[in-house]
Tab-separated table of C-alpha atoms and ligand atoms in Angstrom:
chain	number	residue	atom	x	y	z
A	1	MET	CA	-21.806	-47.984	-0.280
A	2	LYS	CA	-23.669	-45.557	-2.510
A	3	LYS	CA	-26.108	-44.809	0.307
A	4	LEU	CA	-23.232	-44.086	2.642
A	5	THR	CA	-21.724	-41.593	0.193
A	6	VAL	CA	-25.073	-39.832	-0.188
A	7	LEU	CA	-25.474	-39.717	3.590
A	8	CYS	CA	-21.987	-38.269	3.970
A	9	LEU	CA	-22.787	-35.654	1.341
A	10	ILE	CA	-26.005	-34.690	3.087
A	11	LEU	CA	-24.208	-34.415	6.408
A	12	LEU	CA	-21.446	-32.328	4.838
A	13	LEU	CA	-23.946	-30.032	3.172
A	14	ALA	CA	-25.962	-29.627	6.358
A	15	GLY	CA	-22.753	-28.881	8.220
A	16	SER	CA	-21.697	-26.196	5.801
A	17	MET	CA	-25.175	-24.627	5.861
A	18	VAL	CA	-25.027	-24.406	9.629
A	19	PHE	CA	-21.633	-22.759	9.278
A	20	ALA	CA	-22.929	-20.390	6.608
A	21	GLN	CA	-25.645	-19.165	8.917
A	22	GLY	CA	-23.590	-19.535	12.049
A	23	ALA	CA	-22.430	-15.954	12.138
A	24	GLN	CA	-25.940	-14.558	12.177
A	25	GLU	CA	-27.325	-17.287	14.397
A	26	GLY	CA	-24.879	-16.546	17.144
A	27	GLY	CA	-26.128	-12.964	16.966
A	28	LYS	CA	-22.749	-11.860	15.724
A	29	LYS	CA	-22.294	-10.334	12.313
A	30	PHE	CA	-19.429	-11.570	10.188
A	31	ILE	CA	-16.787	-9.393	8.496
A	32	GLY	CA	-14.573	-10.902	5.790
A	33	LEU	CA	-11.127	-9.335	5.555
A	34	ALA	CA	-9.461	-9.809	2.173
A	35	MET	CA	-5.863	-8.558	2.148
A	36	PRO	CA	-3.844	-8.537	-1.090
A	37	GLU	CA	-0.486	-10.051	-0.191
A	38	THR	CA	2.022	-10.894	2.485
A	39	HIS	CA	5.309	-10.211	0.648
A	40	VAL	CA	4.930	-6.587	1.730
A	41	GLU	CA	5.061	-6.836	5.507
A	42	ARG	CA	2.416	-4.244	6.348
A	43	TRP	CA	-0.481	-6.361	5.107
A	44	GLN	CA	0.069	-8.950	7.811
A	45	MET	CA	-0.154	-6.149	10.351
A	46	ASP	CA	-3.302	-4.831	8.656
A	47	GLY	CA	-4.908	-8.278	8.673
A	48	ALA	CA	-4.150	-8.897	12.336
A	49	ALA	CA	-5.181	-5.398	13.434
A	50	LEU	CA	-8.435	-5.529	11.446
A	51	GLN	CA	-9.378	-8.873	12.918
A	52	ALA	CA	-8.586	-7.752	16.461
A	53	ALA	CA	-10.545	-4.514	16.045
A	54	ALA	CA	-13.550	-6.357	14.596
A	55	ILE	CA	-13.594	-8.896	17.408
A	56	GLU	CA	-13.307	-6.100	19.947
A	57	LEU	CA	-16.473	-4.521	18.561
A	58	GLY	CA	-18.315	-7.834	18.820
A	59	TYR	CA	-17.979	-9.147	15.275
A	60	GLU	CA	-16.806	-12.436	13.896
A	61	ALA	CA	-13.950	-11.859	11.510
A	62	GLU	CA	-11.668	-13.890	9.298
A	63	VAL	CA	-8.618	-12.779	7.299
A	64	ALA	CA	-7.473	-14.143	3.934
A	65	TYR	CA	-4.347	-13.123	2.018
A	66	GLY	CA	-4.446	-13.189	-1.784
A	67	ASP	CA	-0.714	-13.679	-2.442
A	68	ALA	CA	-0.848	-10.916	-5.094
A	69	ASP	CA	-3.100	-13.172	-7.156
A	70	GLN	CA	-6.506	-11.694	-7.953
A	71	THR	CA	-8.007	-15.036	-8.946
A	72	LYS	CA	-7.037	-16.400	-5.564
A	73	GLN	CA	-8.421	-13.348	-3.773
A	74	ASN	CA	-11.699	-13.574	-5.685
A	75	ALA	CA	-12.078	-17.178	-4.538
A	76	GLN	CA	-11.462	-16.047	-0.953
A	77	ILE	CA	-14.079	-13.304	-1.289
A	78	SER	CA	-16.553	-15.747	-2.769
A	79	ASP	CA	-15.863	-18.040	0.179
A	80	PHE	CA	-16.626	-15.201	2.617
A	81	ILE	CA	-19.915	-14.527	0.826
A	82	THR	CA	-20.839	-18.217	0.999
A	83	LYS	CA	-20.075	-18.230	4.699
A	84	GLY	CA	-22.641	-15.472	5.170
A	85	ALA	CA	-20.439	-12.393	5.436
A	86	ASP	CA	-22.341	-9.198	6.198
A	87	LEU	CA	-19.537	-6.917	5.099
A	88	LEU	CA	-16.215	-7.240	3.303
A	89	ILE	CA	-13.123	-5.126	3.765
A	90	ILE	CA	-11.024	-5.554	0.644
A	91	GLY	CA	-7.449	-4.500	-0.041
A	92	SER	CA	-7.539	-5.600	-3.655
A	93	VAL	CA	-4.752	-6.942	-5.830
A	94	ASN	CA	-5.973	-5.335	-9.043
A	95	GLU	CA	-9.074	-4.404	-11.018
A	96	GLY	CA	-9.872	-8.078	-11.529
A	97	VAL	CA	-11.623	-7.817	-8.159
A	98	LEU	CA	-14.613	-6.173	-9.913
A	99	SER	CA	-16.573	-9.367	-10.438
A	100	ALA	CA	-16.209	-10.291	-6.752
A	101	VAL	CA	-17.402	-6.826	-5.696
A	102	ALA	CA	-20.402	-7.144	-8.025
A	103	ASP	CA	-21.200	-10.562	-6.516
A	104	ALA	CA	-21.092	-9.035	-3.043
A	105	ARG	CA	-23.501	-6.255	-4.012
A	106	ARG	CA	-25.834	-8.774	-5.650
A	107	ASP	CA	-25.963	-10.678	-2.362
A	108	GLY	CA	-26.444	-7.519	-0.306
A	109	VAL	CA	-22.954	-7.664	1.210
A	110	GLU	CA	-21.404	-4.243	1.851
A	111	VAL	CA	-17.860	-3.611	0.609
A	112	ILE	CA	-15.287	-1.170	1.929
A	113	ALA	CA	-12.259	-0.641	-0.317
A	114	TYR	CA	-9.312	-0.751	2.066
A	115	ASP	CA	-6.139	1.262	1.391
A	116	ARG	CA	-6.411	0.690	-2.388
A	117	LEU	CA	-9.243	2.207	-4.401
A	118	ILE	CA	-11.180	-0.376	-6.415
A	119	THR	CA	-11.360	1.286	-9.809
A	120	GLY	CA	-13.929	0.705	-12.542
A	121	SER	CA	-16.756	-0.144	-10.125
A	122	ASP	CA	-19.964	1.526	-9.021
A	123	GLN	CA	-20.874	-1.451	-6.850
A	124	TYR	CA	-19.589	-0.116	-3.546
A	125	ASP	CA	-19.761	3.167	-1.639
A	126	TYR	CA	-16.855	3.500	0.800
A	127	TYR	CA	-13.096	3.781	0.665
A	128	ILE	CA	-10.685	4.203	3.569
A	129	THR	CA	-6.996	4.949	3.169
A	130	PHE	CA	-4.194	7.351	4.008
A	131	ASP	CA	-3.559	10.598	2.194
A	132	ASN	CA	-1.491	8.941	-0.504
A	133	PHE	CA	-0.634	12.128	-2.386
A	134	LYS	CA	0.921	13.377	0.838
A	135	VAL	CA	2.948	10.149	1.112
A	136	GLY	CA	4.517	11.061	-2.227
A	137	GLN	CA	4.997	14.674	-1.158
A	138	PHE	CA	6.976	13.482	1.863
A	139	GLN	CA	9.158	11.343	-0.410
A	140	GLY	CA	9.767	14.125	-2.938
A	141	GLY	CA	10.209	16.687	-0.164
A	142	ALA	CA	12.840	14.527	1.540
A	143	ILE	CA	14.866	14.459	-1.683
A	144	VAL	CA	14.532	18.235	-2.164
A	145	LYS	CA	15.800	18.779	1.356
A	146	ALA	CA	18.604	16.218	1.381
A	147	LEU	CA	20.008	17.353	-1.981
A	148	GLN	CA	19.441	21.027	-1.124
A	149	LEU	CA	17.831	21.452	-4.512
A	150	ASP	CA	16.949	25.053	-3.839
A	151	LYS	CA	20.691	25.783	-3.932
A	152	ALA	CA	21.546	23.496	-6.868
A	153	THR	CA	22.670	25.045	-10.150
A	154	THR	CA	22.408	24.036	-13.784
A	155	ALA	CA	26.212	24.014	-13.920
A	156	ASN	CA	26.276	21.433	-11.163
A	157	PRO	CA	22.946	19.576	-11.315
A	158	LYS	CA	21.876	16.630	-9.155
A	159	TYR	CA	20.983	13.247	-10.650
A	160	ILE	CA	18.006	11.082	-9.789
A	161	THR	CA	16.396	7.931	-11.086
A	162	LEU	CA	12.707	7.175	-10.665
A	163	PHE	CA	10.812	4.080	-9.557
A	164	ALA	CA	7.062	3.682	-9.082
A	165	GLY	CA	4.831	1.019	-7.565
A	166	SER	CA	2.549	-1.439	-9.293
A	167	PRO	CA	0.765	-0.018	-12.338
A	168	THR	CA	-2.299	-2.041	-11.277
A	169	ASP	CA	-2.457	-0.301	-7.882
A	170	ASN	CA	-4.202	3.077	-7.950
A	171	ASN	CA	-2.086	4.216	-4.999
A	172	ALA	CA	1.062	4.022	-7.112
A	173	PHE	CA	-0.163	6.984	-9.199
A	174	PHE	CA	-0.890	9.068	-6.107
A	175	PHE	CA	2.515	8.346	-4.554
A	176	PHE	CA	4.314	9.231	-7.766
A	177	ASP	CA	2.329	12.368	-8.508
A	178	GLY	CA	2.759	13.551	-4.924
A	179	ALA	CA	6.530	13.073	-5.191
A	180	MET	CA	6.725	14.760	-8.577
A	181	SER	CA	4.742	17.738	-7.312
A	182	GLU	CA	7.835	18.428	-5.170
A	183	LEU	CA	10.505	17.421	-7.693
A	184	ARG	CA	9.112	18.736	-10.982
A	185	PRO	CA	9.974	22.427	-10.389
A	186	PHE	CA	13.639	21.485	-9.990
A	187	VAL	CA	13.597	19.262	-13.080
A	188	GLU	CA	12.061	22.129	-15.031
A	189	LYS	CA	14.744	24.505	-13.742
A	190	GLY	CA	17.388	22.083	-14.977
A	191	VAL	CA	18.992	21.568	-11.574
A	192	LEU	CA	17.656	18.032	-11.165
A	193	LYS	CA	18.320	15.618	-14.030
A	194	ILE	CA	16.421	12.387	-14.402
A	195	VAL	CA	18.511	9.417	-15.454
A	196	GLY	CA	16.472	6.777	-17.305
A	197	PRO	CA	12.787	7.081	-18.214
A	198	ALA	CA	11.521	10.493	-17.124
A	199	PRO	CA	7.755	10.799	-16.634
A	200	LEU	CA	6.909	14.055	-14.867
A	201	SER	CA	3.445	12.762	-14.076
A	202	SER	CA	1.739	9.368	-13.963
A	203	LYS	CA	-0.349	10.588	-16.921
A	204	ASP	CA	2.706	10.055	-19.123
A	205	THR	CA	1.614	6.436	-19.335
A	206	ALA	CA	4.384	5.207	-21.630
A	207	ASN	CA	7.163	6.429	-19.357
A	208	PHE	CA	5.288	5.680	-16.148
A	209	THR	CA	4.977	2.063	-17.252
A	210	ARG	CA	8.764	1.967	-17.709
A	211	ILE	CA	9.430	2.989	-14.122
A	212	ALA	CA	6.546	0.996	-12.571
A	213	THR	CA	7.076	-2.259	-10.668
A	214	GLU	CA	4.531	-4.968	-11.403
A	215	ASN	CA	2.859	-6.234	-8.208
A	216	TRP	CA	5.389	-4.336	-6.080
A	217	ARG	CA	7.931	-7.117	-6.666
A	218	ALA	CA	11.311	-6.498	-5.047
A	219	ASP	CA	13.121	-8.799	-7.491
A	220	LEU	CA	11.887	-6.682	-10.415
A	221	ALA	CA	13.003	-3.430	-8.776
A	222	LYS	CA	16.429	-4.881	-8.016
A	223	GLN	CA	16.793	-6.125	-11.563
A	224	ARG	CA	15.767	-2.758	-12.979
A	225	MET	CA	18.238	-0.920	-10.728
A	226	GLU	CA	21.007	-3.294	-11.849
A	227	ASN	CA	20.084	-2.687	-15.473
A	228	LEU	CA	20.186	1.069	-14.903
A	229	LEU	CA	23.594	0.842	-13.250
A	230	ASN	CA	24.941	-1.003	-16.279
A	231	GLY	CA	22.998	1.122	-18.752
A	232	ASP	CA	21.487	4.611	-18.510
A	233	ALA	CA	23.168	5.407	-15.168
A	234	LYS	CA	26.578	3.994	-16.043
A	235	ASN	CA	28.220	7.349	-16.655
A	236	TYR	CA	26.550	9.249	-13.839
A	237	LYS	CA	26.788	9.338	-10.097
A	238	LEU	CA	23.244	9.216	-8.798
A	239	ASP	CA	22.371	11.533	-5.913
A	240	ALA	CA	18.916	10.094	-5.277
A	241	VAL	CA	16.519	7.324	-6.162
A	242	LEU	CA	12.788	7.844	-5.757
A	243	ALA	CA	11.551	4.523	-4.376
A	244	PRO	CA	7.835	4.180	-3.603
A	245	ASN	CA	7.976	1.810	-0.627
A	246	ASP	CA	10.370	0.130	1.763
A	247	THR	CA	10.299	-3.304	0.150
A	248	LEU	CA	11.436	-1.808	-3.155
A	249	ALA	CA	13.788	0.692	-1.492
A	250	ARG	CA	15.804	-2.095	0.126
A	251	ALA	CA	15.971	-4.050	-3.135
A	252	ILE	CA	17.220	-0.916	-4.897
A	253	ILE	CA	19.781	-0.235	-2.145
A	254	GLU	CA	20.986	-3.825	-2.420
A	255	ALA	CA	21.597	-3.300	-6.132
A	256	LEU	CA	23.323	0.062	-5.518
A	257	LEU	CA	25.670	-1.534	-2.996
A	258	THR	CA	26.996	-3.926	-5.634
A	259	ASP	CA	28.389	-0.894	-7.481
A	260	ALA	CA	31.735	0.336	-6.099
A	261	LYS	CA	30.691	3.934	-6.781
A	262	TYR	CA	28.005	3.768	-4.145
A	263	ILE	CA	29.451	1.601	-1.396
A	264	ASN	CA	30.473	4.586	0.686
A	265	ALA	CA	28.094	7.075	-0.851
A	266	ILE	CA	24.594	5.670	-1.068
A	267	PRO	CA	22.203	8.001	-2.885
A	268	VAL	CA	19.205	9.383	-1.008
A	269	VAL	CA	16.641	6.567	-1.268
A	270	THR	CA	13.052	7.118	-0.129
A	271	GLY	CA	10.559	4.579	1.187
A	272	GLN	CA	7.191	3.981	2.759
A	273	ASP	CA	5.509	1.730	5.348
A	274	GLY	CA	7.978	1.925	8.231
A	275	GLU	CA	9.031	-1.693	7.751
A	276	LEU	CA	11.334	-2.955	10.463
A	277	ALA	CA	14.231	-3.702	8.094
A	278	SER	CA	13.972	-0.195	6.667
A	279	ILE	CA	13.979	1.400	10.102
A	280	GLN	CA	17.222	-0.481	10.618
A	281	PHE	CA	18.471	0.837	7.232
A	282	ILE	CA	17.512	4.373	8.286
A	283	LYS	CA	19.369	4.001	11.552
A	284	ASP	CA	22.382	2.641	9.653
A	285	GLY	CA	22.277	5.508	7.140
A	286	LYS	CA	21.427	3.307	4.147
A	287	GLN	CA	17.874	4.515	3.543
A	288	ALA	CA	17.037	8.203	3.904
A	289	MET	CA	13.431	8.066	5.051
A	290	THR	CA	10.185	6.169	5.161
A	291	VAL	CA	6.561	7.187	5.469
A	292	PHE	CA	4.713	5.546	8.316
A	293	LYS	CA	1.066	4.763	7.854
A	294	ASP	CA	-0.040	3.296	11.167
A	295	THR	CA	-1.929	0.163	10.168
A	296	ARG	CA	-3.383	-0.029	13.688
A	297	ASP	CA	-5.148	3.289	13.113
A	298	LEU	CA	-6.319	2.392	9.620
A	299	ALA	CA	-7.652	-0.945	10.811
A	300	LYS	CA	-9.513	0.592	13.749
A	301	ALA	CA	-10.988	3.302	11.556
A	302	ALA	CA	-12.069	0.750	8.936
A	303	ILE	CA	-13.851	-1.354	11.543
A	304	LYS	CA	-15.551	1.750	12.965
A	305	LEU	CA	-16.722	2.540	9.462
A	306	ALA	CA	-17.933	-1.045	9.008
A	307	ASP	CA	-19.754	-0.877	12.332
A	308	ALA	CA	-21.555	2.340	11.369
A	309	ILE	CA	-22.536	0.931	7.961
A	310	LEU	CA	-23.852	-2.294	9.483
A	311	LYS	CA	-25.847	-0.383	12.079
A	312	GLY	CA	-27.181	2.052	9.480
A	313	GLU	CA	-25.609	4.963	11.344
A	314	ALA	CA	-23.740	7.938	9.898
A	315	PRO	CA	-20.019	7.143	10.167
A	316	VAL	CA	-17.955	9.377	12.443
A	317	ILE	CA	-14.319	8.360	12.049
A	318	ALA	CA	-12.040	10.211	14.441
A	319	GLY	CA	-8.705	11.220	12.944
A	320	ALA	CA	-9.924	10.770	9.370
A	321	ARG	CA	-10.828	13.426	6.820
A	322	LEU	CA	-13.911	12.756	4.715
A	323	ASP	CA	-13.330	13.416	1.015
A	324	THR	CA	-16.371	13.131	-1.243
A	325	GLU	CA	-14.764	14.543	-4.391
A	326	THR	CA	-11.352	13.107	-5.179
A	327	TYR	CA	-11.696	9.352	-5.374
A	328	ASP	CA	-13.372	8.549	-8.651
A	329	THR	CA	-13.467	4.879	-9.569
A	330	GLY	CA	-14.175	5.851	-13.155
A	331	LYS	CA	-17.806	4.878	-12.552
A	332	LYS	CA	-18.589	6.867	-9.407
A	333	VAL	CA	-17.013	9.010	-6.741
A	334	VAL	CA	-16.855	7.011	-3.528
A	335	LYS	CA	-16.970	8.427	-0.019
A	336	SER	CA	-13.395	8.358	1.154
A	337	TYR	CA	-11.880	8.625	4.602
A	338	LEU	CA	-8.249	9.715	4.683
A	339	LEU	CA	-5.815	9.259	7.546
A	340	GLU	CA	-2.580	11.188	7.961
A	341	PRO	CA	0.777	9.601	7.112
A	342	VAL	CA	3.927	10.491	9.068
A	343	ASN	CA	7.338	11.365	7.639
A	344	VAL	CA	10.057	9.273	9.339
A	345	THR	CA	13.785	9.943	9.351
A	346	LYS	CA	16.796	9.193	11.506
A	347	ASP	CA	15.727	12.111	13.704
A	348	ASN	CA	12.291	10.865	14.724
A	349	TYR	CA	12.137	7.095	14.138
A	350	VAL	CA	12.492	6.324	17.853
A	351	GLN	CA	9.599	8.551	18.749
A	352	VAL	CA	7.325	7.505	15.854
A	353	MET	CA	8.072	3.815	15.559
A	354	ILE	CA	9.172	2.742	19.040
A	355	ASP	CA	7.675	5.134	21.566
A	356	SER	CA	4.319	4.559	19.859
A	357	GLY	CA	4.680	0.837	20.604
A	358	TYR	CA	4.731	-0.227	16.935
A	359	TYR	CA	8.135	-1.860	17.399
A	360	LYS	CA	10.086	-2.756	20.496
A	361	ALA	CA	13.415	-1.031	21.050
A	362	ASP	CA	15.287	-4.356	20.983
A	363	GLN	CA	14.007	-5.137	17.489
A	364	ILE	CA	16.433	-2.535	16.181
A	365	ARG	CA	20.154	-3.103	16.608
B	401	LIG	C1	0.136	0.421	-0.096
B	401	LIG	C2	1.550	0.511	0.389
B	401	LIG	C3	2.300	-0.766	0.072
B	401	LIG	C4	2.081	-1.194	-1.373
B	401	LIG	C5	2.649	-2.578	-1.653
B	401	LIG	C6	0.108	0.051	-1.551
B	401	LIG	O1	-1.193	-0.018	-2.044
B	401	LIG	O2	-0.534	1.646	0.126
B	401	LIG	O3	1.549	0.749	1.763
B	401	LIG	O4	3.656	-0.599	0.272
B	401	LIG	O5	0.710	-1.206	-1.689
B	401	LIG	O6	2.004	-3.554	-0.912
């Protein structure tokens, strides 16, 4: 009996070793794709597009989703390393990913930070994302335009409430600061009044934390909007809500629609990601805009970058701007490739989201 168990163990071990080396043995290099979560729709698109692009360039590739749990994602990364990954593309959950990135470097596995900067690390060299400050500028700019803030007066100011993304996601600061770069002049002029906590920059940590949404959780955003409606915003009629992405925008809109004041007069609510349900909301006049970041393009560009790194070539990433100054992890400035986001409204959603083949026309009613 004992002998049999030992034999089984040996066989199992041998099997896993073959698997660990399998990627290299077959002549194909192996790319591990660690995505942070699935509750925000885009990441499933990212995962699928990354895998398809990697396979197209002749790589083996596997995707794992961390369910917004860094411990889980670290285990997935460690699994990729054990399986003999040559390179990892990581959309991290939070800074807890550092130990996994250090393990990768120790084992000579390259890491590309995907969409989200991995802060606090000097153990990787490359970052690929969209211009996230511009995402925020589109959101802030949409509010300026819709509320005609350039014509607003102190006697008749407009009212806004602010939401931000996860305080553990570096992108959340960029989105917010981009939006506030558009809105701040009007707040300072006194024609735009902030209802509730009022950070004018993400550097106002105490107030930023109050408007931030841990792990981009829709239930938390909805709850906070409900609390505002019964609290700070009770005696105002809001003209706009700055929402950082579509998942949170819809949760906020849901809360607004429970208040009689807003049923026929929804404030201008911003978004991001071009999620299908939000495109429907935009068509129906419930959500004002979204910012589309074509995950197909980001995925393709990331795999091109991976390919160049693995071949020891200088990366040439069409459609991306190389930035070697802005993205400081706190330990080093990483080479960053930035793609262009697109502002989407009722006027151009058909062209941007459907004509481009991202969605099919019959997916929108
Ligand atoms: C991404 C957004 C996304 C958010 C929540 C951010 O890091 O850039 O596209 O909406 O995470 O998943």
